[in-house]
Amino acid sequence: MGRGKVELKMIENKINRQVTFAKRRKGLLKKAHELSVLCDAEVALIIFSNRGKPVVLTELYKLTEEIIKEMLEYKNMLMWSC
């Protein structure tokens, strides 16, 4: 039997919200790394905290700027192919 649905809403308590953010961030980083390893995929993940501080995960051999440049080039290619 599976879990019941959980209503998603902002956590009002600041301390609980920060703890939850840290735990879920860790889980997302782990999943992104697993996806990269299992599927031989290039993965970039950018998470901004409520304070605006970025947490960045990219492949070790690529810089974040390179990945963003590739993404923008791909977006431009899609725009011109229509």
PDB file of N, CA and C in Angstrom, residues 21-69:
ATOM      1  N   PHE A  21      14.404  22.380   3.528  1.00  0.00           N
ATOM      2  CA  PHE A  21      15.125  22.786   2.321  1.00  0.00           C
ATOM      3  C   PHE A  21      16.447  22.040   2.221  1.00  0.00           C
ATOM      4  N   ALA A  22      17.188  21.980   3.320  1.00  0.00           N
ATOM      5  CA  ALA A  22      18.491  21.310   3.311  1.00  0.00           C
ATOM      6  C   ALA A  22      18.342  19.822   2.982  1.00  0.00           C
ATOM      7  N   LYS A  23      17.357  19.163   3.575  1.00  0.00           N
ATOM      8  CA  LYS A  23      17.152  17.735   3.324  1.00  0.00           C
ATOM      9  C   LYS A  23      16.737  17.480   1.880  1.00  0.00           C
ATOM     10  N   ARG A  24      15.802  18.273   1.390  1.00  0.00           N
ATOM     11  CA  ARG A  24      15.323  18.063   0.020  1.00  0.00           C
ATOM     12  C   ARG A  24      16.379  18.445  -1.015  1.00  0.00           C
ATOM     13  N   ARG A  25      17.174  19.471  -0.710  1.00  0.00           N
ATOM     14  CA  ARG A  25      18.278  19.846  -1.599  1.00  0.00           C
ATOM     15  C   ARG A  25      19.253  18.682  -1.718  1.00  0.00           C
ATOM     16  N   LYS A  26      19.596  18.083  -0.592  1.00  0.00           N
ATOM     17  CA  LYS A  26      20.512  16.942  -0.592  1.00  0.00           C
ATOM     18  C   LYS A  26      19.949  15.802  -1.437  1.00  0.00           C
ATOM     19  N   GLY A  27      18.641  15.543  -1.300  1.00  0.00           N
ATOM     20  CA  GLY A  27      18.004  14.493  -2.081  1.00  0.00           C
ATOM     21  C   GLY A  27      18.017  14.786  -3.574  1.00  0.00           C
ATOM     22  N   LEU A  28      17.754  16.044  -3.945  1.00  0.00           N
ATOM     23  CA  LEU A  28      17.789  16.427  -5.364  1.00  0.00           C
ATOM     24  C   LEU A  28      19.190  16.292  -5.946  1.00  0.00           C
ATOM     25  N   LEU A  29      20.197  16.711  -5.177  1.00  0.00           N
ATOM     26  CA  LEU A  29      21.577  16.599  -5.648  1.00  0.00           C
ATOM     27  C   LEU A  29      21.948  15.136  -5.864  1.00  0.00           C
ATOM     28  N   LYS A  30      21.518  14.273  -4.952  1.00  0.00           N
ATOM     29  CA  LYS A  30      21.799  12.839  -5.083  1.00  0.00           C
ATOM     30  C   LYS A  30      21.119  12.270  -6.324  1.00  0.00           C
ATOM     31  N   LYS A  31      19.848  12.620  -6.532  1.00  0.00           N
ATOM     32  CA  LYS A  31      19.114  12.125  -7.700  1.00  0.00           C
ATOM     33  C   LYS A  31      19.742  12.618  -9.007  1.00  0.00           C
ATOM     34  N   ALA A  32      20.172  13.867  -9.030  1.00  0.00           N
ATOM     35  CA  ALA A  32      20.813  14.407 -10.229  1.00  0.00           C
ATOM     36  C   ALA A  32      22.105  13.655 -10.525  1.00  0.00           C
ATOM     37  N   HIS A  33      22.876  13.369  -9.485  1.00  0.00           N
ATOM     38  CA  HIS A  33      24.124  12.614  -9.671  1.00  0.00           C
ATOM     39  C   HIS A  33      23.825  11.200 -10.170  1.00  0.00           C
ATOM     40  N   GLU A  34      22.815  10.553  -9.590  1.00  0.00           N
ATOM     41  CA  GLU A  34      22.437   9.207 -10.023  1.00  0.00           C
ATOM     42  C   GLU A  34      22.018   9.202 -11.489  1.00  0.00           C
ATOM     43  N   LEU A  35      21.236  10.185 -11.898  1.00  0.00           N
ATOM     44  CA  LEU A  35      20.810  10.290 -13.291  1.00  0.00           C
ATOM     45  C   LEU A  35      22.015  10.419 -14.211  1.00  0.00           C
ATOM     46  N   SER A  36      22.975  11.216 -13.791  1.00  0.00           N
ATOM     47  CA  SER A  36      24.187  11.413 -14.572  1.00  0.00           C
ATOM     48  C   SER A  36      24.954  10.108 -14.740  1.00  0.00           C
ATOM     49  N   VAL A  37      25.118   9.376 -13.654  1.00  0.00           N
ATOM     50  CA  VAL A  37      25.899   8.136 -13.688  1.00  0.00           C
ATOM     51  C   VAL A  37      25.154   7.034 -14.437  1.00  0.00           C
ATOM     52  N   LEU A  38      23.890   6.821 -14.115  1.00  0.00           N
ATOM     53  CA  LEU A  38      23.139   5.714 -14.692  1.00  0.00           C
ATOM     54  C   LEU A  38      22.858   5.889 -16.176  1.00  0.00           C
ATOM     55  N   CYS A  39      22.618   7.110 -16.600  1.00  0.00           N
ATOM     56  CA  CYS A  39      22.195   7.359 -17.982  1.00  0.00           C
ATOM     57  C   CYS A  39      23.260   8.040 -18.820  1.00  0.00           C
ATOM     58  N   ASP A  40      24.451   8.223 -18.273  1.00  0.00           N
ATOM     59  CA  ASP A  40      25.533   8.911 -18.974  1.00  0.00           C
ATOM     60  C   ASP A  40      25.031  10.244 -19.532  1.00  0.00           C
ATOM     61  N   ALA A  41      24.335  10.988 -18.679  1.00  0.00           N
ATOM     62  CA  ALA A  41      23.735  12.259 -19.076  1.00  0.00           C
ATOM     63  C   ALA A  41      24.507  13.420 -18.471  1.00  0.00           C
ATOM     64  N   GLU A  42      24.514  14.531 -19.180  1.00  0.00           N
ATOM     65  CA  GLU A  42      25.071  15.757 -18.620  1.00  0.00           C
ATOM     66  C   GLU A  42      23.967  16.411 -17.802  1.00  0.00           C
ATOM     67  N   VAL A  43      24.225  16.609 -16.533  1.00  0.00           N
ATOM     68  CA  VAL A  43      23.208  17.134 -15.631  1.00  0.00           C
ATOM     69  C   VAL A  43      23.700  18.433 -15.015  1.00  0.00           C
ATOM     70  N   ALA A  44      22.843  19.430 -15.038  1.00  0.00           N
ATOM     71  CA  ALA A  44      23.121  20.693 -14.348  1.00  0.00           C
ATOM     72  C   ALA A  44      21.886  21.023 -13.529  1.00  0.00           C
ATOM     73  N   LEU A  45      22.105  21.372 -12.282  1.00  0.00           N
ATOM     74  CA  LEU A  45      21.004  21.667 -11.383  1.00  0.00           C
ATOM     75  C   LEU A  45      21.335  22.946 -10.645  1.00  0.00           C
ATOM     76  N   ILE A  46      20.424  23.915 -10.710  1.00  0.00           N
ATOM     77  CA  ILE A  46      20.608  25.174  -9.989  1.00  0.00           C
ATOM     78  C   ILE A  46      19.403  25.349  -9.079  1.00  0.00           C
ATOM     79  N   ILE A  47      19.668  25.506  -7.798  1.00  0.00           N
ATOM     80  CA  ILE A  47      18.617  25.703  -6.806  1.00  0.00           C
ATOM     81  C   ILE A  47      18.899  27.021  -6.102  1.00  0.00           C
ATOM     82  N   PHE A  48      17.896  27.879  -6.005  1.00  0.00           N
ATOM     83  CA  PHE A  48      18.039  29.129  -5.264  1.00  0.00           C
ATOM     84  C   PHE A  48      17.295  29.008  -3.945  1.00  0.00           C
ATOM     85  N   SER A  49      17.978  29.322  -2.853  1.00  0.00           N
ATOM     86  CA  SER A  49      17.324  29.316  -1.547  1.00  0.00           C
ATOM     87  C   SER A  49      16.404  30.529  -1.451  1.00  0.00           C
ATOM     88  N   ASN A  50      15.625  30.592  -0.374  1.00  0.00           N
ATOM     89  CA  ASN A  50      14.733  31.738  -0.208  1.00  0.00           C
ATOM     90  C   ASN A  50      15.509  33.028   0.036  1.00  0.00           C
ATOM     91  N   ARG A  51      16.781  32.918   0.327  1.00  0.00           N
ATOM     92  CA  ARG A  51      17.639  34.100   0.480  1.00  0.00           C
ATOM     93  C   ARG A  51      18.290  34.511  -0.840  1.00  0.00           C
ATOM     94  N   GLY A  52      18.044  33.740  -1.891  1.00  0.00           N
ATOM     95  CA  GLY A  52      18.608  34.055  -3.191  1.00  0.00           C
ATOM     96  C   GLY A  52      19.984  33.462  -3.420  1.00  0.00           C
ATOM     97  N   LYS A  53      20.471  32.662  -2.485  1.00  0.00           N
ATOM     98  CA  LYS A  53      21.792  32.048  -2.622  1.00  0.00           C
ATOM     99  C   LYS A  53      21.673  30.808  -3.513  1.00  0.00           C
ATOM    100  N   PRO A  54      22.474  30.738  -4.593  1.00  0.00           N
ATOM    101  CA  PRO A  54      22.372  29.578  -5.478  1.00  0.00           C
ATOM    102  C   PRO A  54      23.184  28.389  -4.975  1.00  0.00           C
ATOM    103  N   VAL A  55      22.636  27.209  -5.215  1.00  0.00           N
ATOM    104  CA  VAL A  55      23.340  25.951  -5.007  1.00  0.00           C
ATOM    105  C   VAL A  55      23.443  25.338  -6.391  1.00  0.00           C
ATOM    106  N   VAL A  56      24.651  25.046  -6.844  1.00  0.00           N
ATOM    107  CA  VAL A  56      24.850  24.595  -8.215  1.00  0.00           C
ATOM    108  C   VAL A  56      25.507  23.224  -8.221  1.00  0.00           C
ATOM    109  N   LEU A  57      24.962  22.309  -9.016  1.00  0.00           N
ATOM    110  CA  LEU A  57      25.590  21.018  -9.262  1.00  0.00           C
ATOM    111  C   LEU A  57      25.772  20.886 -10.757  1.00  0.00           C
ATOM    112  N   THR A  58      26.979  20.663 -11.188  1.00  0.00           N
ATOM    113  CA  THR A  58      27.247  20.394 -12.597  1.00  0.00           C
ATOM    114  C   THR A  58      28.227  19.239 -12.672  1.00  0.00           C
ATOM    115  N   GLU A  59      28.416  18.724 -13.854  1.00  0.00           N
ATOM    116  CA  GLU A  59      29.424  17.696 -14.043  1.00  0.00           C
ATOM    117  C   GLU A  59      30.786  18.279 -13.711  1.00  0.00           C
ATOM    118  N   LEU A  60      31.642  17.481 -13.152  1.00  0.00           N
ATOM    119  CA  LEU A  60      32.933  17.976 -12.688  1.00  0.00           C
ATOM    120  C   LEU A  60      33.802  18.515 -13.822  1.00  0.00           C
ATOM    121  N   TYR A  61      33.663  17.961 -15.012  1.00  0.00           N
ATOM    122  CA  TYR A  61      34.526  18.378 -16.116  1.00  0.00           C
ATOM    123  C   TYR A  61      33.976  19.571 -16.881  1.00  0.00           C
ATOM    124  N   LYS A  62      32.831  20.058 -16.508  1.00  0.00           N
ATOM    125  CA  LYS A  62      32.252  21.208 -17.207  1.00  0.00           C
ATOM    126  C   LYS A  62      31.981  22.328 -16.233  1.00  0.00           C
ATOM    127  N   LEU A  63      32.180  23.524 -16.692  1.00  0.00           N
ATOM    128  CA  LEU A  63      31.850  24.690 -15.884  1.00  0.00           C
ATOM    129  C   LEU A  63      30.390  25.061 -16.100  1.00  0.00           C
ATOM    130  N   THR A  64      29.800  25.637 -15.111  1.00  0.00           N
ATOM    131  CA  THR A  64      28.400  26.039 -15.193  1.00  0.00           C
ATOM    132  C   THR A  64      28.166  26.965 -16.376  1.00  0.00           C
ATOM    133  N   GLU A  65      29.107  27.881 -16.615  1.00  0.00           N
ATOM    134  CA  GLU A  65      28.950  28.823 -17.724  1.00  0.00           C
ATOM    135  C   GLU A  65      28.878  28.094 -19.061  1.00  0.00           C
ATOM    136  N   GLU A  66      29.668  27.020 -19.215  1.00  0.00           N
ATOM    137  CA  GLU A  66      29.647  26.254 -20.463  1.00  0.00           C
ATOM    138  C   GLU A  66      28.289  25.590 -20.667  1.00  0.00           C
ATOM    139  N   ILE A  67      27.737  25.053 -19.610  1.00  0.00           N
ATOM    140  CA  ILE A  67      26.444  24.377 -19.711  1.00  0.00           C
ATOM    141  C   ILE A  67      25.350  25.377 -20.051  1.00  0.00           C
ATOM    142  N   ILE A  68      25.374  26.540 -19.429  1.00  0.00           N
ATOM    143  CA  ILE A  68      24.377  27.572 -19.724  1.00  0.00           C
ATOM    144  C   ILE A  68      24.517  28.037 -21.169  1.00  0.00           C
ATOM    145  N   LYS A  69      25.748  28.179 -21.646  1.00  0.00           N
ATOM    146  CA  LYS A  69      25.976  28.580 -23.034  1.00  0.00           C
ATOM    147  C   LYS A  69      25.386  27.539 -23.989  1.00  0.00           C
TER     148      LYS A  69
END
